[in-house]
Structures are given as C-alpha cells and as structure tokens.
mmCIF file of C-alpha atoms in Angstrom:
data_model
loop_
_atom_site.group_PDB
_atom_site.id
_atom_site.type_symbol
_atom_site.label_atom_id
_atom_site.label_comp_id
_atom_site.label_asym_id
_atom_site.label_seq_id
_atom_site.Cartn_x
_atom_site.Cartn_y
_atom_site.Cartn_z
ATOM 1 C CA UNK A 1 47.504 18.842 66.811
ATOM 2 C CA UNK A 2 46.829 15.333 65.895
ATOM 3 C CA UNK A 3 47.118 14.254 62.367
ATOM 4 C CA UNK A 4 44.180 12.811 60.759
ATOM 5 C CA UNK A 5 44.039 9.245 60.083
ATOM 6 C CA UNK A 6 44.561 8.336 56.289
ATOM 7 C CA UNK A 7 41.709 6.321 54.943
ATOM 8 C CA UNK A 8 42.465 2.689 54.466
ATOM 9 C CA UNK A 9 42.505 1.678 50.790
ATOM 10 C CA UNK A 10 39.766 -0.980 50.000
ATOM 11 C CA UNK A 11 40.998 -4.263 48.803
ATOM 12 C CA UNK A 12 39.903 -5.664 45.360
ATOM 13 C CA UNK A 13 37.658 -8.110 47.193
ATOM 14 C CA UNK A 14 35.867 -5.651 49.341
ATOM 15 C CA UNK A 15 35.338 -3.107 46.650
ATOM 16 C CA UNK A 16 31.571 -2.378 46.112
ATOM 17 C CA UNK A 17 30.162 -3.943 42.830
ATOM 18 C CA UNK A 18 26.827 -3.335 40.983
ATOM 19 C CA UNK A 19 24.145 -4.744 42.718
ATOM 20 C CA UNK A 20 20.651 -5.736 41.200
ATOM 21 C CA UNK A 21 18.918 -3.615 43.837
ATOM 22 C CA UNK A 22 20.544 -0.652 42.126
ATOM 23 C CA UNK A 23 18.707 -1.223 38.952
ATOM 24 C CA UNK A 24 15.180 0.080 39.169
ATOM 25 C CA UNK A 25 12.678 -2.186 37.204
ATOM 26 C CA UNK A 26 11.650 -0.763 33.828
ATOM 27 C CA UNK A 27 7.872 -0.570 33.697
ATOM 28 C CA UNK A 28 7.884 -1.172 29.929
ATOM 29 C CA UNK A 29 9.824 -4.130 30.363
ATOM 30 C CA UNK A 30 8.463 -7.667 29.853
ATOM 31 C CA UNK A 31 9.343 -11.105 31.340
ATOM 32 C CA UNK A 32 12.251 -12.433 29.503
ATOM 33 C CA UNK A 33 13.495 -9.146 28.214
ATOM 34 C CA UNK A 34 17.340 -8.727 28.634
ATOM 35 C CA UNK A 35 18.427 -5.554 30.845
ATOM 36 C CA UNK A 36 21.520 -3.969 29.813
ATOM 37 C CA UNK A 37 23.983 -3.007 32.499
ATOM 38 C CA UNK A 38 25.000 0.582 32.965
ATOM 39 C CA UNK A 39 28.618 -0.400 31.958
ATOM 40 C CA UNK A 40 29.728 -3.934 30.793
ATOM 41 C CA UNK A 41 31.890 -5.719 33.469
ATOM 42 C CA UNK A 42 34.621 -6.304 31.088
ATOM 43 C CA UNK A 43 34.751 -2.990 29.607
ATOM 44 C CA UNK A 44 38.012 -0.841 29.811
ATOM 45 C CA UNK A 45 38.064 1.883 32.503
ATOM 46 C CA UNK A 46 37.279 5.387 31.402
ATOM 47 C CA UNK A 47 40.329 7.555 32.056
ATOM 48 C CA UNK A 48 38.053 10.729 32.783
ATOM 49 C CA UNK A 49 36.193 8.804 35.599
ATOM 50 C CA UNK A 50 37.906 8.894 39.033
ATOM 51 C CA UNK A 51 39.462 5.556 40.119
ATOM 52 C CA UNK A 52 39.869 3.661 43.100
ATOM 53 C CA UNK A 53 42.961 4.868 45.211
ATOM 54 C CA UNK A 54 44.705 1.607 44.745
ATOM 55 C CA UNK A 55 44.403 1.746 40.926
ATOM 56 C CA UNK A 56 46.965 3.796 39.117
ATOM 57 C CA UNK A 57 45.670 5.909 36.269
ATOM 58 C CA UNK A 58 48.003 4.135 33.959
ATOM 59 C CA UNK A 59 47.059 0.709 34.873
ATOM 60 C CA UNK A 60 45.545 -1.448 32.143
ATOM 61 C CA UNK A 61 42.048 -2.784 32.226
ATOM 62 C CA UNK A 62 41.815 -5.809 34.291
ATOM 63 C CA UNK A 63 40.610 -8.804 32.280
ATOM 64 C CA UNK A 64 37.065 -10.166 33.411
ATOM 65 C CA UNK A 65 37.372 -13.712 34.396
ATOM 66 C CA UNK A 66 33.521 -14.425 35.120
ATOM 67 C CA UNK A 67 31.455 -15.978 32.493
ATOM 68 C CA UNK A 68 29.374 -13.724 30.530
ATOM 69 C CA UNK A 69 25.910 -13.185 32.097
ATOM 70 C CA UNK A 70 22.727 -11.597 31.291
ATOM 71 C CA UNK A 71 19.947 -10.030 33.565
ATOM 72 C CA UNK A 72 16.378 -11.170 32.708
ATOM 73 C CA UNK A 73 13.198 -9.711 33.876
ATOM 74 C CA UNK A 74 11.166 -12.469 35.741
ATOM 75 C CA UNK A 75 7.415 -12.751 36.056
ATOM 76 C CA UNK A 76 7.356 -11.108 39.526
ATOM 77 C CA UNK A 77 8.599 -7.687 38.451
ATOM 78 C CA UNK A 78 12.203 -8.326 39.674
ATOM 79 C CA UNK A 79 15.600 -9.152 37.918
ATOM 80 C CA UNK A 80 17.199 -12.635 37.805
ATOM 81 C CA UNK A 81 20.701 -13.531 37.046
ATOM 82 C CA UNK A 82 21.474 -16.005 34.278
ATOM 83 C CA UNK A 83 24.802 -16.903 32.761
ATOM 84 C CA UNK A 84 24.604 -16.594 29.053
ATOM 85 C CA UNK A 85 25.884 -20.181 28.721
ATOM 86 C CA UNK A 86 22.861 -21.535 30.546
ATOM 87 C CA UNK A 87 20.301 -19.821 28.458
ATOM 88 C CA UNK A 88 18.515 -22.004 25.727
ATOM 89 C CA UNK A 89 19.322 -21.695 22.061
ATOM 90 C CA UNK A 90 16.257 -19.897 20.528
ATOM 91 C CA UNK A 91 14.743 -21.521 17.399
ATOM 92 C CA UNK A 92 14.815 -19.118 14.430
ATOM 93 C CA UNK A 93 12.718 -21.429 11.876
ATOM 94 C CA UNK A 94 9.754 -22.335 14.022
ATOM 95 C CA UNK A 95 7.896 -25.223 12.727
ATOM 96 C CA UNK A 96 6.198 -27.112 15.780
ATOM 97 C CA UNK A 97 4.344 -30.304 15.558
ATOM 98 C CA UNK A 98 0.629 -30.525 15.676
ATOM 99 C CA UNK A 99 0.548 -31.355 19.400
ATOM 100 C CA UNK A 100 2.844 -28.473 20.243
ATOM 101 C CA UNK A 101 0.800 -26.331 17.894
ATOM 102 C CA UNK A 102 -2.277 -26.961 19.909
ATOM 103 C CA UNK A 103 -0.576 -26.053 23.100
ATOM 104 C CA UNK A 104 0.429 -22.802 21.517
ATOM 105 C CA UNK A 105 -2.914 -21.819 20.575
ATOM 106 C CA UNK A 106 -4.153 -22.552 24.039
ATOM 107 C CA UNK A 107 -1.329 -20.273 25.461
ATOM 108 C CA UNK A 108 -2.361 -17.540 23.099
ATOM 109 C CA UNK A 109 -6.041 -17.727 24.218
ATOM 110 C CA UNK A 110 -4.908 -17.339 27.717
ATOM 111 C CA UNK A 111 -4.772 -13.583 28.574
ATOM 112 C CA UNK A 112 -2.078 -13.897 31.285
ATOM 113 C CA UNK A 113 0.599 -14.802 28.634
ATOM 114 C CA UNK A 114 2.145 -12.315 26.222
ATOM 115 C CA UNK A 115 3.424 -13.171 22.840
ATOM 116 C CA UNK A 116 7.145 -12.976 24.251
ATOM 117 C CA UNK A 117 6.391 -15.436 27.000
ATOM 118 C CA UNK A 118 4.717 -18.003 24.687
ATOM 119 C CA UNK A 119 7.564 -17.851 22.232
ATOM 120 C CA UNK A 120 10.114 -18.315 25.203
ATOM 121 C CA UNK A 121 8.073 -21.072 26.434
ATOM 122 C CA UNK A 122 8.629 -23.055 23.319
ATOM 123 C CA UNK A 123 12.228 -21.902 22.923
ATOM 124 C CA UNK A 124 11.508 -19.617 19.901
ATOM 125 C CA UNK A 125 12.006 -16.016 19.101
ATOM 126 C CA UNK A 126 9.255 -13.606 18.827
ATOM 127 C CA UNK A 127 9.943 -13.128 14.975
ATOM 128 C CA UNK A 128 9.680 -16.872 14.455
ATOM 129 C CA UNK A 129 6.481 -17.178 16.454
ATOM 130 C CA UNK A 130 4.942 -14.105 14.584
ATOM 131 C CA UNK A 131 5.985 -15.856 11.249
ATOM 132 C CA UNK A 132 4.293 -19.055 12.373
ATOM 133 C CA UNK A 133 1.007 -17.090 13.394
ATOM 134 C CA UNK A 134 1.040 -15.618 9.788
ATOM 135 C CA UNK A 135 0.638 -19.053 8.144
ATOM 136 C CA UNK A 136 -2.855 -19.442 6.470
ATOM 137 C CA UNK A 137 -3.709 -22.551 8.370
ATOM 138 C CA UNK A 138 -2.862 -20.978 11.702
ATOM 139 C CA UNK A 139 -4.794 -17.757 10.837
ATOM 140 C CA UNK A 140 -7.847 -20.087 10.156
ATOM 141 C CA UNK A 141 -7.553 -21.766 13.388
ATOM 142 C CA UNK A 142 -7.092 -18.562 15.352
ATOM 143 C CA UNK A 143 -10.077 -17.008 13.441
ATOM 144 C CA UNK A 144 -12.293 -20.061 14.468
ATOM 145 C CA UNK A 145 -11.145 -19.571 18.134
ATOM 146 C CA UNK A 146 -11.844 -15.755 17.905
ATOM 147 C CA UNK A 147 -15.462 -16.308 16.423
ATOM 148 C CA UNK A 148 -16.185 -18.992 19.009
ATOM 149 C CA UNK A 149 -14.951 -16.701 21.675
ATOM 150 C CA UNK A 150 -17.149 -13.803 20.598
ATOM 151 C CA UNK A 151 -20.084 -16.088 20.430
ATOM 152 C CA UNK A 152 -19.533 -17.428 23.799
ATOM 153 C CA UNK A 153 -19.263 -13.939 25.290
ATOM 154 C CA UNK A 154 -22.487 -12.830 23.659
ATOM 155 C CA UNK A 155 -24.288 -15.846 25.089
ATOM 156 C CA UNK A 156 -22.928 -15.000 28.649
ATOM 157 C CA UNK A 157 -23.871 -11.269 28.402
ATOM 158 C CA UNK A 158 -27.326 -12.473 27.208
ATOM 159 C CA UNK A 159 -27.614 -14.618 30.276
ATOM 160 C CA UNK A 160 -26.841 -11.840 32.479
ATOM 161 C CA UNK A 161 -29.561 -9.552 31.163
ATOM 162 C CA UNK A 162 -32.036 -10.559 33.681
ATOM 163 C CA UNK A 163 -29.770 -9.347 36.650
ATOM 164 C CA UNK A 164 -29.220 -6.062 34.604
ATOM 165 C CA UNK A 165 -32.967 -5.547 34.256
ATOM 166 C CA UNK A 166 -33.395 -5.967 37.928
ATOM 167 C CA UNK A 167 -30.778 -3.398 38.846
ATOM 168 C CA UNK A 168 -32.267 -0.840 36.285
ATOM 169 C CA UNK A 169 -35.810 -1.667 37.704
ATOM 170 C CA UNK A 170 -34.455 -0.815 41.203
ATOM 171 C CA UNK A 171 -32.998 2.487 40.091
ATOM 172 C CA UNK A 172 -36.372 3.603 38.589
ATOM 173 C CA UNK A 173 -38.267 2.613 41.745
ATOM 174 C CA UNK A 174 -35.890 4.399 44.096
ATOM 175 C CA UNK A 175 -36.535 7.555 41.996
ATOM 176 C CA UNK A 176 -40.270 7.308 42.199
ATOM 177 C CA UNK A 177 -40.119 6.637 45.818
ATOM 178 C CA UNK A 178 -37.890 9.638 46.404
ATOM 179 C CA UNK A 179 -40.200 11.835 44.528
ATOM 180 C CA UNK A 180 -43.206 10.528 46.354
ATOM 181 C CA UNK A 181 -41.993 10.449 49.810
ATOM 182 C CA UNK A 182 -39.189 13.155 49.966
ATOM 183 C CA UNK A 183 -40.311 16.591 49.250
ATOM 184 C CA UNK A 184 -37.938 18.999 47.538
ATOM 185 C CA UNK A 185 -36.758 22.213 49.181
ATOM 186 C CA UNK A 186 -36.552 24.818 46.322
ATOM 187 C CA UNK A 187 -34.072 26.913 48.378
ATOM 188 C CA UNK A 188 -31.605 23.912 49.026
ATOM 189 C CA UNK A 189 -29.229 23.952 46.095
ATOM 190 C CA UNK A 190 -27.686 20.443 46.998
ATOM 191 C CA UNK A 191 -31.008 18.886 47.268
ATOM 192 C CA UNK A 192 -31.982 20.223 43.859
ATOM 193 C CA UNK A 193 -28.787 18.840 42.342
ATOM 194 C CA UNK A 194 -29.348 15.429 43.941
ATOM 195 C CA UNK A 195 -32.955 15.313 42.703
ATOM 196 C CA UNK A 196 -31.652 16.315 39.085
ATOM 197 C CA UNK A 197 -28.968 13.352 39.166
ATOM 198 C CA UNK A 198 -31.619 10.946 40.344
ATOM 199 C CA UNK A 199 -33.940 11.991 37.584
ATOM 200 C CA UNK A 200 -31.055 11.494 34.963
ATOM 201 C CA UNK A 201 -30.280 8.079 36.396
ATOM 202 C CA UNK A 202 -33.846 6.946 36.203
ATOM 203 C CA UNK A 203 -34.171 8.250 32.619
ATOM 204 C CA UNK A 204 -31.014 6.430 31.419
ATOM 205 C CA UNK A 205 -32.242 3.377 33.199
ATOM 206 C CA UNK A 206 -35.718 3.465 31.371
ATOM 207 C CA UNK A 207 -33.863 4.003 28.101
ATOM 208 C CA UNK A 208 -31.743 0.965 28.645
ATOM 209 C CA UNK A 209 -34.649 -1.084 29.390
ATOM 210 C CA UNK A 210 -36.275 -0.087 26.218
ATOM 211 C CA UNK A 211 -33.191 -1.067 24.231
ATOM 212 C CA UNK A 212 -33.094 -4.371 25.922
ATOM 213 C CA UNK A 213 -36.693 -4.839 25.002
ATOM 214 C CA UNK A 214 -36.108 -4.064 21.360
ATOM 215 C CA UNK A 215 -33.075 -6.460 21.038
ATOM 216 C CA UNK A 216 -33.657 -9.426 18.932
ATOM 217 C CA UNK A 217 -31.035 -12.368 18.395
ATOM 218 C CA UNK A 218 -29.277 -12.719 15.185
ATOM 219 C CA UNK A 219 -30.838 -15.470 13.123
ATOM 220 C CA UNK A 220 -28.589 -18.176 11.850
ATOM 221 C CA UNK A 221 -27.452 -17.847 8.277
ATOM 222 C CA UNK A 222 -29.485 -20.024 5.840
ATOM 223 C CA UNK A 223 -28.449 -21.236 2.338
ATOM 224 C CA UNK A 224 -30.067 -19.207 -0.486
ATOM 225 C CA UNK A 225 -32.630 -20.985 -2.532
ATOM 226 C CA UNK A 226 -31.633 -22.325 -5.918
ATOM 227 C CA UNK A 227 -32.158 -19.807 -8.612
ATOM 228 C CA UNK A 228 -33.183 -20.489 -12.283
ATOM 229 C CA UNK A 229 -30.490 -19.914 -14.844
ATOM 230 C CA UNK A 230 -32.783 -18.122 -17.014
ATOM 231 C CA UNK A 231 -33.842 -15.574 -14.203
ATOM 232 C CA UNK A 232 -30.315 -15.317 -13.259
ATOM 233 C CA UNK A 233 -29.207 -14.228 -16.824
ATOM 234 C CA UNK A 234 -32.137 -11.711 -16.962
ATOM 235 C CA UNK A 235 -32.398 -8.897 -14.326
ATOM 236 C CA UNK A 236 -35.165 -9.177 -11.672
ATOM 237 C CA UNK A 237 -36.869 -5.927 -12.519
ATOM 238 C CA UNK A 238 -39.637 -6.810 -15.045
ATOM 239 C CA UNK A 239 -39.199 -3.660 -17.079
ATOM 240 C CA UNK A 240 -35.634 -4.906 -17.818
ATOM 241 C CA UNK A 241 -36.412 -8.375 -19.020
ATOM 242 C CA UNK A 242 -36.394 -9.130 -22.523
ATOM 243 C CA UNK A 243 -39.745 -9.779 -24.123
ATOM 244 C CA UNK A 244 -40.568 -13.479 -24.941
ATOM 245 C CA UNK A 245 -40.244 -14.631 -28.496
ATOM 246 C CA UNK A 246 -43.392 -15.101 -30.369
ATOM 247 C CA UNK A 247 -44.380 -18.600 -31.608
ATOM 248 C CA UNK A 248 -46.488 -19.774 -34.625
ATOM 249 C CA UNK A 249 -49.500 -20.270 -32.412
ATOM 250 C CA UNK A 250 -49.440 -16.517 -31.525
ATOM 251 C CA UNK A 251 -49.340 -15.165 -35.090
ATOM 252 C CA UNK A 252 -53.202 -15.115 -35.106
ATOM 253 C CA UNK A 253 -53.419 -12.706 -32.199
ATOM 254 C CA UNK A 254 -53.699 -9.109 -33.313
ATOM 255 C CA UNK A 255 -51.636 -7.767 -30.475
ATOM 256 C CA UNK A 256 -48.659 -10.235 -31.132
ATOM 257 C CA UNK A 257 -45.310 -8.825 -32.198
ATOM 258 C CA UNK A 258 -45.593 -10.569 -35.524
ATOM 259 C CA UNK A 259 -48.829 -8.866 -36.666
ATOM 260 C CA UNK A 260 -48.029 -5.318 -35.346
ATOM 261 C CA UNK A 261 -46.925 -2.943 -37.873
ATOM 262 C CA UNK A 262 -44.098 -0.450 -37.011
ATOM 263 C CA UNK A 263 -44.623 3.063 -38.635
ATOM 264 C CA UNK A 264 -41.463 4.415 -40.013
ATOM 265 C CA UNK A 265 -39.942 7.173 -38.127
ATOM 266 C CA UNK A 266 -40.677 10.601 -39.267
ATOM 267 C CA UNK A 267 -37.643 12.685 -39.925
ATOM 268 C CA UNK A 268 -37.215 15.533 -37.420
ATOM 269 C CA UNK A 269 -38.376 18.727 -38.341
ATOM 270 C CA UNK A 270 -36.258 21.594 -39.323
ATOM 271 C CA UNK A 271 -34.857 23.687 -36.459
ATOM 272 C CA UNK A 272 -35.657 27.007 -38.398
ATOM 273 C CA UNK A 273 -39.302 27.519 -38.475
ATOM 274 C CA UNK A 274 -40.598 29.187 -41.497
ATOM 275 C CA UNK A 275 -43.076 31.921 -41.010
ATOM 276 C CA UNK A 276 -45.871 32.435 -43.640
ATOM 277 C CA UNK A 277 -45.146 36.042 -44.171
ATOM 278 C CA UNK A 278 -41.440 35.515 -44.726
ATOM 279 C CA UNK A 279 -42.033 33.823 -47.936
ATOM 280 C CA UNK A 280 -41.845 36.051 -50.932
ATOM 281 C CA UNK A 281 -44.996 36.251 -53.072
ATOM 282 C CA UNK A 282 -44.656 34.909 -56.708
ATOM 283 C CA UNK A 283 -43.815 37.590 -59.345
ATOM 284 C CA UNK A 284 -46.662 39.148 -61.066
ATOM 285 C CA UNK A 285 -46.654 38.608 -64.879
#
C-alpha cells in the first residue's frame, strides 16, 4: 500500500488573502461610503478559529506592515481601494465662497448627485453641508430655485397638453369605430370584457378632456388697493359700523339723534303673576 502524500504547506506569500470580489456590493451603500472589512487586517487571530498549518496555535499575532486602507464604493457599483493617507481631510466647518456656493447649488439641482456626493466633491462632511444648507440665506436661494423649477414644470406640462388631447381624442374615436363596425357577440365572454374595457377607457378619456377644458391658469398676484384708515378701523359690515356724529346743522332734523327723545326703560314685571281672585276682599265694617 502506498502512503498518501502529505499536503505541502503554503508559504506566507502564497496564502490566499481577502479579495474585493469576495465582498458583495451593498445595495443601500452610496458612492463614497466606507466599506468595513469582515476582519481588520491587523487584528489578532482568534484562537477558536482554525489556523494555517504553518502557524502554531501559540504564535503571536503578526504585525501588519501595510499602511491602513479604506474600501470606498465608487460610482459604478464596485469597490475601490484607497489608502487612508491619500484620502483628503474633510472640512467640518463648511463656509464656502460665493463662487463655490453657486457651484454647490447647481450640483444640488442636478438629480444625478446625492447629498453625500456633493459634500465629497467639495471636501466637506455631510453634516457640514446640511448645516450650511440650513442657513437662512441659503434656504432663501434654494426656495427661489424650487419655485422657479415648479413654475417651469407647469409651463412644460401646459405646452404638452395639445399632444395629450390628441391621444385622448384618438382613444374616443377608436371606441366609436369599434362599436360601429365590430358587432359584439353576446355569447363571447372575452369579447364582452374587451368591449367593457374599451368603454371604460373612452369614458376616462372624455372626463380628462372635460377637466382640461375647465382648467384656467393661475392669475399673477396683484397688490391690494390702498384702504382708508377710517374704513380699516371700522368693520366692513354696515351693521357693525358706528353711527356718524351729529353736527349743528343736523339739529333741526326731527329724525336726528339730538332731537330724538329716549323713553326710559320700564322695569321688568314681577315674575309672579297676581290673579284677581287671589286678592283678599276688604273687610266688611
């Protein structure tokens, strides 16, 4: 019987190491996010894990001589290897100039860049960028950009309504042509279902055409007319306004407030009514 050949121990140079292909990409990760390794390269070995045949169990941990490194997720969905010494120092107190601020606003308006990507493009942390975006002047500029973008989108959508009307009109014409030229077989269930769907499509298209015909553009806001201070002090309702004060020329008018006599208010009657029969007759003398 021939003895089996003993496996040749691998040398430290040929020992398999961790490869980037062994790390599946995280779908929730974004470009620039650091990817932690399963085990640090310079961490001590776990005595409970099996070691290599050429490493005794009581051997001390080998010092890691390579410079510290970081795995970063690139924009193509893969990982890239960057030494930590080559990474730029991120700015914690972000206060860019006016020209850089204009570039940042342009990048924020571009949908292909995330907030983290915009922050790394300008060597800043995400918290520093968010703090800069919370400034009142930056919020006002972003609000103007958002209002302009919304107005532009409404204008573009309004410019496409004629094409929408053409498609809706075609849907209604196709249903009318189907009803006129394609008789329906009452016994065919699929044909009846197809006719029902065509009828619902035509009904919805007709309703959309009606809604488009009823739409009106929003008028531009106008400044309110200047109001009188006297009318502003008094309510607009005529019943709530105070009566005008009488002058000397109005004293001859019998209906003026000066000539009218006010009757004194009569005291309220007693709550207990007196009945004639309840009074006692006078005593007979």
